[in-house]
Short mmCIF file of C-alpha atoms in Angstrom, two decimals:
data_model
loop_
_atom_site.label_atom_id
_atom_site.label_comp_id
_atom_site.label_asym_id
_atom_site.label_seq_id
_atom_site.Cartn_x
_atom_site.Cartn_y
_atom_site.Cartn_z
CA MET F 963 73.40 225.12 158.32
CA TYR F 964 73.72 225.12 154.51
CA LEU F 965 75.04 221.55 154.60
CA LEU F 966 72.15 220.46 156.82
CA CYS F 967 69.64 221.98 154.39
CA ARG F 968 71.27 220.16 151.47
CA VAL F 969 71.12 216.88 153.40
CA LEU F 970 67.45 217.43 154.14
CA VAL F 971 66.73 218.18 150.48
CA VAL F 972 68.56 215.03 149.39
CA LEU F 973 66.65 212.95 151.93
CA ALA F 974 63.37 214.43 150.74
CA LEU F 975 64.24 213.62 147.12
CA LEU F 976 65.23 210.08 148.10
CA GLN F 977 61.93 209.65 149.92
CA LEU F 978 60.05 210.94 146.87
CA ALA F 979 61.98 208.58 144.60
CA TYR F 980 61.35 205.67 146.97
CA SER F 981 57.63 206.42 147.00
CA SER F 982 57.64 206.64 143.21
CA CYS F 983 59.40 203.27 142.99
CA LEU F 984 56.88 201.73 145.31
CA ALA F 985 54.09 202.96 143.10
CA GLN F 986 55.77 201.32 140.09
CA LEU F 987 56.42 197.94 141.76
CA PRO F 988 54.39 195.00 140.43
CA GLN F 989 51.11 194.84 142.30
CA ALA F 990 50.55 191.11 141.77
CA ASN F 991 51.45 190.28 145.37
CA TRP F 992 48.39 192.20 146.52
CA PRO F 993 45.49 189.86 145.80
CA THR F 994 43.19 192.51 144.35
CA ASN F 995 42.85 190.66 141.06
CA GLY F 996 43.88 187.21 142.23
CA TRP F 997 46.00 185.42 144.79
CA ARG F 998 49.56 184.28 144.22
CA MET F 999 50.52 180.86 145.53
CA ALA F 1000 53.78 179.93 147.23
CA THR F 1001 55.19 176.85 148.88
CA PRO F 1002 54.95 176.97 152.67
CA GLU F 1003 58.72 176.58 153.06
CA SER F 1004 59.38 179.64 150.88
CA GLN F 1005 57.42 181.65 153.46
CA GLY F 1006 58.93 180.06 156.56
CA ILE F 1007 56.19 177.47 157.16
CA ASP F 1008 56.52 173.70 157.55
CA SER F 1009 54.44 171.86 154.91
CA GLY F 1010 54.53 168.62 156.86
CA LEU F 1011 52.84 170.09 159.94
CA ILE F 1012 50.05 171.61 157.86
CA ALA F 1013 49.58 168.25 156.15
CA ASP F 1014 49.34 166.61 159.58
CA ALA F 1015 46.61 169.06 160.62
CA ILE F 1016 44.61 168.39 157.45
CA ASN F 1017 45.00 164.61 157.75
CA THR F 1018 44.02 164.63 161.42
CA ALA F 1019 40.89 166.69 160.71
CA ARG F 1020 39.84 164.29 157.97
CA GLN F 1021 40.63 161.11 159.89
CA GLN F 1022 38.73 162.29 162.96
CA GLY F 1023 35.70 163.28 160.90
CA ILE F 1024 35.94 166.92 162.01
CA ASN F 1025 33.29 168.96 160.19
CA ILE F 1026 35.71 171.42 158.65
CA HIS F 1027 34.89 172.84 155.21
CA SER F 1028 37.91 174.95 154.36
CA LEU F 1029 41.35 175.92 155.59
CA LEU F 1030 43.46 178.74 154.14
CA VAL F 1031 46.84 179.89 155.36
CA VAL F 1032 48.10 183.21 153.98
CA ARG F 1033 51.55 184.57 154.71
CA ASN F 1034 53.18 187.65 153.23
CA ASN F 1035 50.13 187.94 150.96
CA TYR F 1036 50.73 184.49 149.45
CA ILE F 1037 48.38 181.54 149.86
CA VAL F 1038 50.68 178.81 151.16
CA ALA F 1039 47.98 176.23 151.94
CA GLU F 1040 44.41 175.92 150.71
CA ALA F 1041 42.32 172.85 151.50
CA TYR F 1042 38.65 172.16 150.89
CA PHE F 1043 36.96 169.22 152.55
CA PHE F 1044 34.25 167.22 150.78
CA PRO F 1045 31.51 168.12 150.13
CA TYR F 1046 32.54 171.80 150.12
CA ASP F 1047 34.79 172.76 147.20
CA GLY F 1048 35.44 176.46 147.82
CA LYS F 1049 33.64 177.56 144.65
CA ALA F 1050 30.48 178.86 146.34
CA PRO F 1051 30.30 181.68 148.90
CA HIS F 1052 30.09 180.22 152.41
CA ASP F 1053 27.85 181.43 155.24
CA LEU F 1054 30.06 183.40 157.63
CA ALA F 1055 27.58 183.28 160.53
CA SER F 1056 28.72 185.84 163.12
CA VAL F 1057 31.88 186.74 161.23
CA THR F 1058 29.32 189.01 159.54
CA LYS F 1059 29.34 191.14 162.70
CA SER F 1060 32.97 192.06 162.08
CA ILE F 1061 32.05 193.21 158.56
CA THR F 1062 29.09 195.23 159.87
CA SER F 1063 31.41 196.91 162.37
CA THR F 1064 33.87 197.75 159.60
CA LEU F 1065 31.09 199.37 157.58
CA ILE F 1066 30.24 201.61 160.53
CA GLY F 1067 33.87 202.77 160.48
CA LEU F 1068 33.66 203.45 156.76
CA ALA F 1069 30.41 205.39 157.20
CA ILE F 1070 32.08 207.57 159.83
CA GLU F 1071 35.03 208.19 157.52
CA ALA F 1072 32.60 209.08 154.72
CA LYS F 1073 30.98 211.57 157.12
CA LYS F 1074 27.64 209.78 156.92
CA ILE F 1075 27.81 209.11 160.67
CA LYS F 1076 29.31 211.57 163.14
CA SER F 1077 31.05 209.14 165.48
CA VAL F 1078 30.49 206.04 167.59
CA GLU F 1079 29.20 208.39 170.27
CA GLN F 1080 26.17 209.29 168.16
CA LYS F 1081 22.91 208.19 169.76
CA ALA F 1082 21.37 205.13 168.13
CA LEU F 1083 17.81 206.45 168.35
CA SER F 1084 18.76 209.56 166.36
CA PHE F 1085 18.64 207.38 163.23
CA PHE F 1086 15.07 206.27 163.94
CA SER F 1087 13.24 209.56 164.50
CA LYS F 1088 10.30 208.36 162.35
CA ASN F 1089 9.79 205.19 164.38
CA LYS F 1090 7.30 205.08 167.23
CA ILE F 1091 9.36 203.34 169.89
CA VAL F 1092 7.83 201.76 172.98
CA ASN F 1093 9.56 201.16 176.32
CA LYS F 1094 11.44 204.39 175.70
CA ASP F 1095 13.21 205.76 178.73
CA SER F 1096 16.29 207.78 179.61
CA ARG F 1097 18.51 204.70 179.47
CA LYS F 1098 17.37 203.75 175.97
CA GLU F 1099 17.98 207.32 174.81
CA LYS F 1100 21.61 207.00 175.99
CA ILE F 1101 22.41 204.03 173.73
CA THR F 1102 25.20 204.96 171.33
CA LEU F 1103 26.65 203.17 168.35
CA GLU F 1104 29.59 202.19 170.55
CA HIS F 1105 27.22 200.38 172.90
CA LEU F 1106 25.80 198.40 169.97
CA LEU F 1107 29.29 197.68 168.62
CA THR F 1108 30.46 196.36 171.99
CA MET F 1109 27.29 194.39 172.86
CA SER F 1110 26.61 196.60 175.86
CA SER F 1111 23.36 198.36 174.90
CA GLY F 1112 21.46 197.34 178.03
CA LEU F 1113 18.49 196.13 175.94
CA ASN F 1114 16.68 193.03 177.15
CA CYS F 1115 18.54 190.86 174.65
CA ILE F 1116 18.78 187.22 175.75
CA SER F 1117 21.54 185.09 174.26
CA LYS F 1118 21.61 182.06 176.55
CA GLY F 1119 19.70 179.05 175.36
CA GLY F 1120 20.22 179.53 171.64
CA GLU F 1121 19.71 183.31 171.30
CA PRO F 1122 15.92 183.41 171.79
CA THR F 1123 15.80 187.17 171.22
CA LEU F 1124 17.29 186.70 167.76
CA TRP F 1125 14.64 184.13 166.80
CA GLU F 1126 11.88 186.31 168.22
CA MET F 1127 13.17 189.19 166.12
CA LEU F 1128 13.31 187.09 162.95
CA ASN F 1129 9.73 185.95 163.43
CA GLN F 1130 8.46 189.54 163.53
CA PRO F 1131 7.22 191.42 160.44
CA ASN F 1132 9.60 194.28 161.28
CA ASN F 1133 12.91 193.08 162.74
CA VAL F 1134 14.33 196.53 163.44
CA GLN F 1135 11.19 197.78 165.17
CA HIS F 1136 11.19 194.70 167.39
CA MET F 1137 14.70 195.47 168.60
CA LEU F 1138 13.95 199.16 169.13
CA ASP F 1139 10.92 198.25 171.25
CA LEU F 1140 12.75 195.93 173.64
CA PRO F 1141 12.73 197.12 177.26
CA MET F 1142 15.94 198.14 178.98
CA VAL F 1143 17.41 195.96 181.72
CA ALA F 1144 20.74 197.71 182.33
CA GLU F 1145 22.53 201.01 181.94
CA PRO F 1146 24.19 201.21 178.50
CA GLY F 1147 27.88 200.32 178.69
CA SER F 1148 27.60 198.57 182.05
CA ASN F 1149 28.05 194.97 180.92
CA PHE F 1150 28.50 192.68 177.92
CA VAL F 1151 25.51 190.66 176.68
CA TYR F 1152 25.88 188.96 173.32
CA CYS F 1153 23.16 190.49 171.14
CA SER F 1154 22.83 189.68 167.45
CA GLY F 1155 19.82 191.98 167.18
CA GLY F 1156 21.97 194.93 168.19
CA MET F 1157 24.20 194.28 165.19
CA HIS F 1158 21.10 194.21 163.02
CA LEU F 1159 20.27 197.70 164.29
CA LEU F 1160 23.73 198.77 163.09
CA SER F 1161 22.92 197.47 159.61
CA ALA F 1162 19.72 199.53 159.67
CA ILE F 1163 21.73 202.55 160.82
CA ILE F 1164 24.09 202.10 157.85
CA THR F 1165 21.07 202.14 155.55
CA GLN F 1166 19.56 205.19 157.25
CA ALA F 1167 22.87 207.07 157.15
CA THR F 1168 24.02 206.21 153.63
CA GLY F 1169 20.72 205.74 151.81
CA MET F 1170 21.75 202.30 150.59
CA LYS F 1171 21.77 198.72 151.82
CA ALA F 1172 24.79 197.66 153.85
CA GLU F 1173 25.65 195.26 151.02
CA ASP F 1174 25.72 198.03 148.41
CA PHE F 1175 27.72 200.29 150.72
CA ALA F 1176 30.16 197.41 151.31
CA LYS F 1177 30.55 196.75 147.59
CA ARG F 1178 31.47 200.37 146.95
CA LEU F 1179 33.85 201.08 149.81
CA LEU F 1180 35.08 197.69 151.06
CA PHE F 1181 34.53 194.75 148.73
CA GLU F 1182 35.46 196.23 145.35
CA PRO F 1183 38.64 198.02 146.53
CA ILE F 1184 40.11 194.72 147.77
CA GLY F 1185 38.87 192.49 144.97
CA ILE F 1186 35.76 190.87 146.48
CA LYS F 1187 33.35 190.29 143.61
CA GLN F 1188 30.92 187.67 144.93
CA ALA F 1189 28.71 187.93 148.00
CA ILE F 1190 25.32 186.77 149.22
CA TRP F 1191 23.81 188.85 152.00
CA PRO F 1192 20.19 188.09 153.01
CA VAL F 1193 17.81 190.85 154.03
CA ASP F 1194 14.88 191.22 156.42
CA PRO F 1195 11.33 192.15 155.30
CA GLN F 1196 12.33 195.84 155.20
CA ILE F 1197 15.32 195.03 152.93
CA ILE F 1198 17.86 195.55 155.72
CA ASN F 1199 20.85 193.23 155.35
CA HIS F 1200 21.29 190.87 158.29
CA GLY F 1201 23.88 192.76 160.30
CA PHE F 1202 24.32 189.82 162.68
CA GLY F 1203 25.04 186.95 160.27
CA ASN F 1204 24.30 185.05 157.06
CA LEU F 1205 26.69 187.04 154.85
CA HIS F 1206 28.28 184.57 152.42
CA LEU F 1207 31.80 185.08 151.05
CA LEU F 1208 34.37 182.85 149.40
CA PRO F 1209 37.12 181.67 151.78
CA ARG F 1210 39.67 183.55 149.68
CA ASP F 1211 37.66 186.73 150.18
CA MET F 1212 37.52 186.15 153.92
CA ALA F 1213 41.32 186.09 153.75
CA ARG F 1214 41.25 189.45 151.94
CA ILE F 1215 39.38 190.94 154.90
CA GLY F 1216 42.01 189.51 157.25
CA VAL F 1217 44.90 190.88 155.20
CA LEU F 1218 43.26 194.32 155.10
CA MET F 1219 42.88 194.39 158.87
CA MET F 1220 46.42 193.08 159.38
CA ASN F 1221 47.69 196.02 157.31
CA GLN F 1222 45.78 198.57 159.42
CA GLY F 1223 43.25 199.25 156.68
CA THR F 1224 45.78 199.83 153.88
CA TRP F 1225 45.59 197.82 150.66
CA ASP F 1226 48.06 198.04 147.80
CA ASN F 1227 49.35 201.42 149.01
CA HIS F 1228 45.80 202.79 149.24
CA ARG F 1229 43.93 203.45 152.44
CA VAL F 1230 40.60 201.62 152.50
CA ILE F 1231 39.81 202.01 156.21
CA ASN F 1232 41.17 204.52 158.69
CA SER F 1233 44.05 202.90 160.59
CA GLU F 1234 42.79 204.44 163.83
CA TRP F 1235 39.45 202.70 163.31
CA VAL F 1236 41.16 199.34 162.76
CA ALA F 1237 43.23 199.78 165.91
CA ASN F 1238 40.18 200.81 167.91
CA ALA F 1239 37.94 198.07 166.54
CA THR F 1240 40.45 195.33 167.33
CA ARG F 1241 41.38 196.34 170.87
CA SER F 1242 39.58 195.33 174.05
CA HIS F 1243 36.60 197.52 174.93
CA ILE F 1244 34.71 195.26 177.30
CA LYS F 1245 35.17 192.07 179.30
CA THR F 1246 32.89 189.23 178.28
CA GLY F 1247 33.27 186.78 181.15
CA ASN F 1248 35.15 184.49 178.76
CA PRO F 1249 38.86 184.25 177.92
CA ARG F 1250 38.36 186.63 174.99
CA ASP F 1251 37.37 190.29 175.26
CA TYR F 1252 35.26 192.16 172.71
CA GLY F 1253 36.16 195.11 170.53
CA PHE F 1254 33.93 196.60 167.85
CA GLY F 1255 32.50 193.37 166.45
CA TRP F 1256 35.90 191.64 166.72
CA TRP F 1257 37.01 189.16 169.38
CA VAL F 1258 40.19 190.25 171.17
CA ASN F 1259 42.54 187.76 172.79
CA PRO F 1260 44.53 188.46 175.98
CA THR F 1261 47.89 190.18 175.70
CA GLY F 1262 50.57 187.69 174.73
CA ASN F 1263 48.29 185.49 172.67
CA GLN F 1264 49.81 184.77 169.27
CA ILE F 1265 46.49 185.70 167.62
CA PRO F 1266 45.60 189.20 168.93
CA PHE F 1267 42.20 189.44 167.24
CA GLU F 1268 39.82 187.40 165.12
CA ALA F 1269 36.33 187.24 163.66
CA SER F 1270 34.38 184.17 164.74
CA GLY F 1271 31.07 182.58 163.81
CA ARG F 1272 28.93 179.60 164.67
CA GLY F 1273 30.03 176.27 163.29
CA GLY F 1274 33.71 177.08 162.78
CA GLN F 1275 33.76 180.25 160.64
CA GLN F 1276 36.86 182.23 161.52
CA ILE F 1277 39.35 184.85 160.32
CA SER F 1278 42.40 184.79 162.60
CA VAL F 1279 44.88 187.64 162.18
CA ILE F 1280 48.51 187.29 163.30
CA PRO F 1281 50.28 190.59 162.49
CA SER F 1282 53.55 189.56 164.17
CA LYS F 1283 53.85 186.72 161.63
CA ASN F 1284 52.21 188.57 158.72
CA THR F 1285 49.81 185.63 158.61
CA VAL F 1286 46.05 185.18 158.24
CA ILE F 1287 44.32 181.85 158.82
CA VAL F 1288 40.77 181.24 157.59
CA PHE F 1289 38.38 178.45 158.53
CA ASN F 1290 34.92 177.44 157.41
CA GLY F 1291 33.00 174.56 158.86
CA GLY F 1292 29.74 172.84 159.54
CA GLY F 1293 30.23 172.51 163.29
CA PHE F 1294 33.76 172.07 164.67
CA ASN F 1295 36.17 173.52 167.23
CA THR F 1296 38.68 175.67 165.35
CA GLY F 1297 41.00 175.70 168.35
CA GLU F 1298 41.86 172.03 168.00
CA VAL F 1299 43.04 172.48 164.41
CA MET F 1300 44.75 175.79 165.20
CA LYS F 1301 46.91 174.08 167.83
CA GLN F 1302 48.45 172.03 165.06
CA LEU F 1303 48.82 174.91 162.62
CA LEU F 1304 50.57 177.55 164.70
CA PRO F 1305 53.76 175.52 165.31
CA ALA F 1306 54.10 175.21 161.53
CA ILE F 1307 55.06 178.92 161.37
CA LYS F 1308 58.75 178.34 162.07
CA SER F 1309 60.72 181.22 160.61
CA ASP F 1310 60.44 184.84 159.52
CA GLY F 1311 62.55 183.92 156.50
CA PRO F 1312 62.43 181.02 154.04
CA LEU F 1313 63.02 177.46 155.16
CA PRO F 1314 65.03 175.02 153.06
CA ALA F 1315 62.94 173.46 150.31
CA ASN F 1316 61.38 170.18 151.41
CA PRO F 1317 59.95 168.29 148.40
CA THR F 1318 58.90 165.33 150.56
CA ALA F 1319 56.85 167.49 152.93
CA GLU F 1320 55.40 169.48 150.03
CA ALA F 1321 54.28 166.25 148.35
CA LYS F 1322 52.73 165.13 151.63
CA LEU F 1323 50.77 168.39 151.84
CA LYS F 1324 49.64 168.13 148.23
CA GLU F 1325 48.36 164.61 148.87
CA ALA F 1326 46.58 165.69 152.08
CA ILE F 1327 44.81 168.51 150.23
CA ALA F 1328 43.77 166.17 147.40
CA ASN F 1329 42.42 163.59 149.85
CA ALA F 1330 40.47 166.23 151.78
CA GLY F 1331 38.44 166.96 148.66
CA LYS F 1332 37.46 163.33 148.07
CA ALA F 1333 34.20 161.75 149.15
CA ASN F 1334 34.38 158.97 151.71
CA THR F 1335 34.46 155.37 150.51
CA PRO F 1336 30.98 153.91 149.91
CA THR F 1337 29.81 151.26 152.35
CA ALA F 1338 27.86 148.11 151.61
CA ILE F 1339 24.09 148.57 151.61
CA SER F 1340 22.19 146.39 154.03
CA PRO F 1341 18.92 144.82 152.87
CA LEU F 1342 16.07 147.28 153.35
CA PRO F 1343 13.62 146.44 156.16
CA ALA F 1344 9.98 145.67 155.45
CA MET F 1345 9.04 149.14 156.71
CA ALA F 1346 10.94 150.72 153.81
CA LYS F 1347 8.60 149.06 151.33
CA ALA F 1348 5.55 149.80 153.49
CA ILE F 1349 6.12 153.57 153.63
CA SER F 1350 7.91 154.10 150.30
CA GLY F 1351 6.10 156.67 148.18
CA LYS F 1352 3.64 157.59 150.93
CA THR F 1353 3.29 161.14 152.21
CA PHE F 1354 3.26 162.02 155.90
CA VAL F 1355 1.79 165.34 157.03
CA LEU F 1356 3.74 166.89 159.91
CA GLN F 1357 3.00 168.97 162.98
CA PRO F 1358 4.29 172.56 162.98
CA ASN F 1359 8.02 172.53 163.68
CA TRP F 1360 11.13 174.72 163.69
CA THR F 1361 12.38 173.45 160.33
CA GLY F 1362 9.22 174.47 158.50
CA LEU F 1363 8.72 170.97 157.08
CA GLN F 1364 5.04 170.41 156.37
CA ALA F 1365 5.08 167.03 154.64
CA LEU F 1366 7.61 164.43 153.57
CA THR F 1367 7.81 161.38 151.32
CA LEU F 1368 10.59 158.80 151.05
CA ASN F 1369 11.00 156.67 147.95
CA PHE F 1370 13.23 153.61 148.34
CA PRO F 1371 14.63 151.57 145.44
CA THR F 1372 13.32 148.07 144.80
CA THR F 1373 16.72 146.94 143.50
CA GLY F 1374 20.24 147.41 144.84
CA ASP F 1375 20.31 151.05 143.76
CA PRO F 1376 22.28 152.98 146.43
CA THR F 1377 20.09 156.08 146.05
CA ALA F 1378 16.69 156.89 147.55
CA ARG F 1379 14.57 160.03 147.13
CA PHE F 1380 13.40 162.54 149.72
CA SER F 1381 10.41 164.69 148.73
CA PHE F 1382 9.14 167.43 151.00
CA ILE F 1383 7.08 170.57 151.29
CA GLU F 1384 8.63 173.34 153.36
CA ASN F 1385 6.90 176.49 154.54
CA GLY F 1386 10.10 178.22 155.49
CA ASN F 1387 11.84 179.21 158.69
CA MET F 1388 14.15 182.14 159.28
CA ASN F 1389 16.22 181.22 156.23
CA ARG F 1390 13.54 180.59 153.60
CA MET F 1391 10.25 182.42 153.75
CA GLU F 1392 8.56 181.05 150.64
CA LYS F 1393 6.77 177.73 150.41
CA VAL F 1394 8.78 175.20 148.39
CA ARG F 1395 8.41 171.65 147.15
CA GLU F 1396 11.63 169.72 146.58
CA VAL F 1397 12.79 166.24 145.58
CA ARG F 1398 16.36 165.31 146.46
CA PRO F 1399 18.50 162.15 146.18
CA ILE F 1400 19.73 160.35 149.32
CA GLY F 1401 22.91 158.27 149.40
CA LEU F 1402 22.22 154.91 151.06
CA ASP F 1403 25.88 153.87 150.86
CA GLY F 1404 27.24 156.43 153.35
CA VAL F 1405 28.13 158.98 150.66
CA LEU F 1406 26.32 162.31 150.39
CA ARG F 1407 24.37 162.78 147.18
CA LEU F 1408 24.75 166.38 146.05
CA SER F 1409 21.94 168.29 144.38
CA PRO F 1410 21.66 171.95 143.31
CA ASN F 1411 19.35 174.83 144.11
CA GLY F 1412 19.11 174.81 147.87
CA ARG F 1413 18.87 178.09 149.77
CA TYR F 1414 20.37 180.97 147.75
CA GLY F 1415 20.90 178.52 144.88
CA LEU F 1416 23.61 176.60 146.73
CA SER F 1417 24.01 172.82 146.73
CA VAL F 1418 22.90 170.44 149.48
CA GLY F 1419 23.94 166.88 150.26
CA LEU F 1420 21.83 164.01 151.66
CA ARG F 1421 22.56 160.54 152.94
CA GLY F 1422 20.68 158.13 155.15
CA LYS F 1423 20.49 154.65 156.62
CA TRP F 1424 18.05 152.38 158.42
CA GLU F 1425 19.10 152.32 162.06
CA ASP F 1426 16.68 149.49 162.87
CA GLU F 1427 13.51 147.95 161.44
CA GLN F 1428 11.49 151.14 161.99
CA THR F 1429 13.93 154.04 162.16
CA PHE F 1430 15.52 155.80 159.20
CA VAL F 1431 18.23 158.39 159.97
CA LEU F 1432 18.48 161.15 157.36
CA GLU F 1433 21.33 163.65 157.18
CA TYR F 1434 20.53 166.86 155.27
CA ASP F 1435 23.68 168.96 154.87
CA GLU F 1436 23.37 172.51 153.53
CA ILE F 1437 27.17 172.64 153.06
CA ALA F 1438 28.02 176.28 152.18
CA ASN F 1439 24.85 177.39 153.96
CA LEU F 1440 26.45 175.95 157.11
CA ASN F 1441 23.46 174.18 158.68
CA SER F 1442 23.39 170.38 158.82
CA TYR F 1443 20.25 168.60 160.00
CA THR F 1444 19.79 165.06 161.27
CA PHE F 1445 16.27 163.65 161.17
CA ARG F 1446 15.64 160.42 163.06
CA LEU F 1447 12.35 159.18 161.57
CA THR F 1448 10.61 156.33 163.39
CA PHE F 1449 7.73 154.90 161.35
CA THR F 1450 4.64 152.83 161.73
CA GLU F 1451 2.62 152.29 158.58
CA LYS F 1452 0.44 155.29 159.47
CA THR F 1453 2.61 157.57 161.63
CA VAL F 1454 6.09 159.00 161.90
CA SER F 1455 7.85 160.35 165.00
CA ILE F 1456 10.72 162.71 164.21
CA GLN F 1457 13.69 163.74 166.32
CA ALA F 1458 15.30 166.66 164.47
CA LYS F 1459 18.61 168.23 165.41
CA GLU F 1460 20.93 170.80 163.85
CA ARG F 1461 24.63 169.99 164.24
CA THR F 1462 25.84 173.44 165.32
CA GLY F 1463 23.15 173.74 168.00
CA LEU F 1464 20.42 175.78 166.31
CA PHE F 1465 17.67 173.46 167.52
CA ASP F 1466 16.79 170.01 168.87
CA GLU F 1467 13.11 169.13 168.74
CA LYS F 1468 10.59 166.32 168.42
CA PHE F 1469 7.42 166.36 166.35
CA GLU F 1470 4.96 163.91 164.87
CA GLY F 1471 3.36 163.19 161.53
CA LYS F 1472 0.61 161.02 160.16
CA LEU F 1473 -0.14 159.37 156.86
CA GLU F 1474 -1.87 161.73 154.44
CA GLU F 1475 -5.49 160.79 153.95
CA ALA F 1476 -6.47 159.62 150.50
CA LYS F 1477 -8.16 162.33 148.45
#
């Protein structure tokens, strides 16, 4: 018995010493203050296969903006595709929902919220809510987290309920007033507005915006220093989308979740919350199930859970490989690129160094960041001269464009000018007047100070004698618009389309009358 006690004491001392050693180990491999880079082969990954994926994406014109591969807390591959350079925070779209969910978990841990079983309406006792019935009173935070509130939230056809909400003076009140169509918890209906209610609940419970709460308890502890998070008219952060983070900071979120909420030997999020948030809670009718704001893949899938957003925003977490893969895009299928990436993870230990493959990857990354080769400029049609410098007043439309003017060069200059007045849509509420350059040689012309101060890129070409096709790419703001403008000397007919599917509409304009 005495010997057993001595053994136990020795083991306890060894454990204490081991813990002390851990605390004294260099912390550089945790990317709190910056990421460490490593060659793919040193982390068991084939450089050549990653290079192939990058080259294929570029050659096929896939609208990918960024690709990061992190293994063992090292960045082993980081590619940015022109015109995005990774220096500006990128719109995460619905990846934001996974962050909103995480903040609910943090609010529960901070004892600001009792549990996910707490009734949603308990946070809105001062609101006068219409269509209130026994079913609405049963809605819990868990129902909002799992998209099963039973509210009349329509997602098919471009999420009309979301756009209705955004066009209201009080977004939260609009969602609270929706009628019920199902018993809470009975079925999954994708509902961005429900996630916005969760952002409002965070504000009600903590007394601060979701963004400020995130900075204190999530962003700062893991080294995230830069974020853009738009708000509604009541200063509630958009819980459903529009949060902007750097790709490297998206990877930080993935690494945190992969480590069950622990970061650099410190607990940031309760491990039970992480496990609960990233397991299946409800069937969606699609191959993936839904957790608490996270998409959950079927058992056996190499990627058990991920955060996904419109246009190709994604954080894919692969705990079995200690790997996180991050995408940003302007409208592409992440699955096609992922098919090429996953086979590159070949070993749990280092692979032999492969200078040839590493050089191939380095070249692929460099090429991804280059603009496409300029094309020859065709002679401008007579219509270009006829409408150049003239202003056309437009019918009301989704984009908020009120008037536009095109100025075409009289020489061989490959740059035109696009001037417009915009009265805002869901992304920009104020009225603005802008003048931006247009590349006529197939290359985007970049200009600063778009939405949230981020750059935009424009290029265009004459499709025929009357039709000018203008591409307006918001780059880090995700949206990319194509305007097909068919002119007469006094009118313009516009077919406008957003690449990721936000809208597709036609509207008309007429020459501004002389004053």
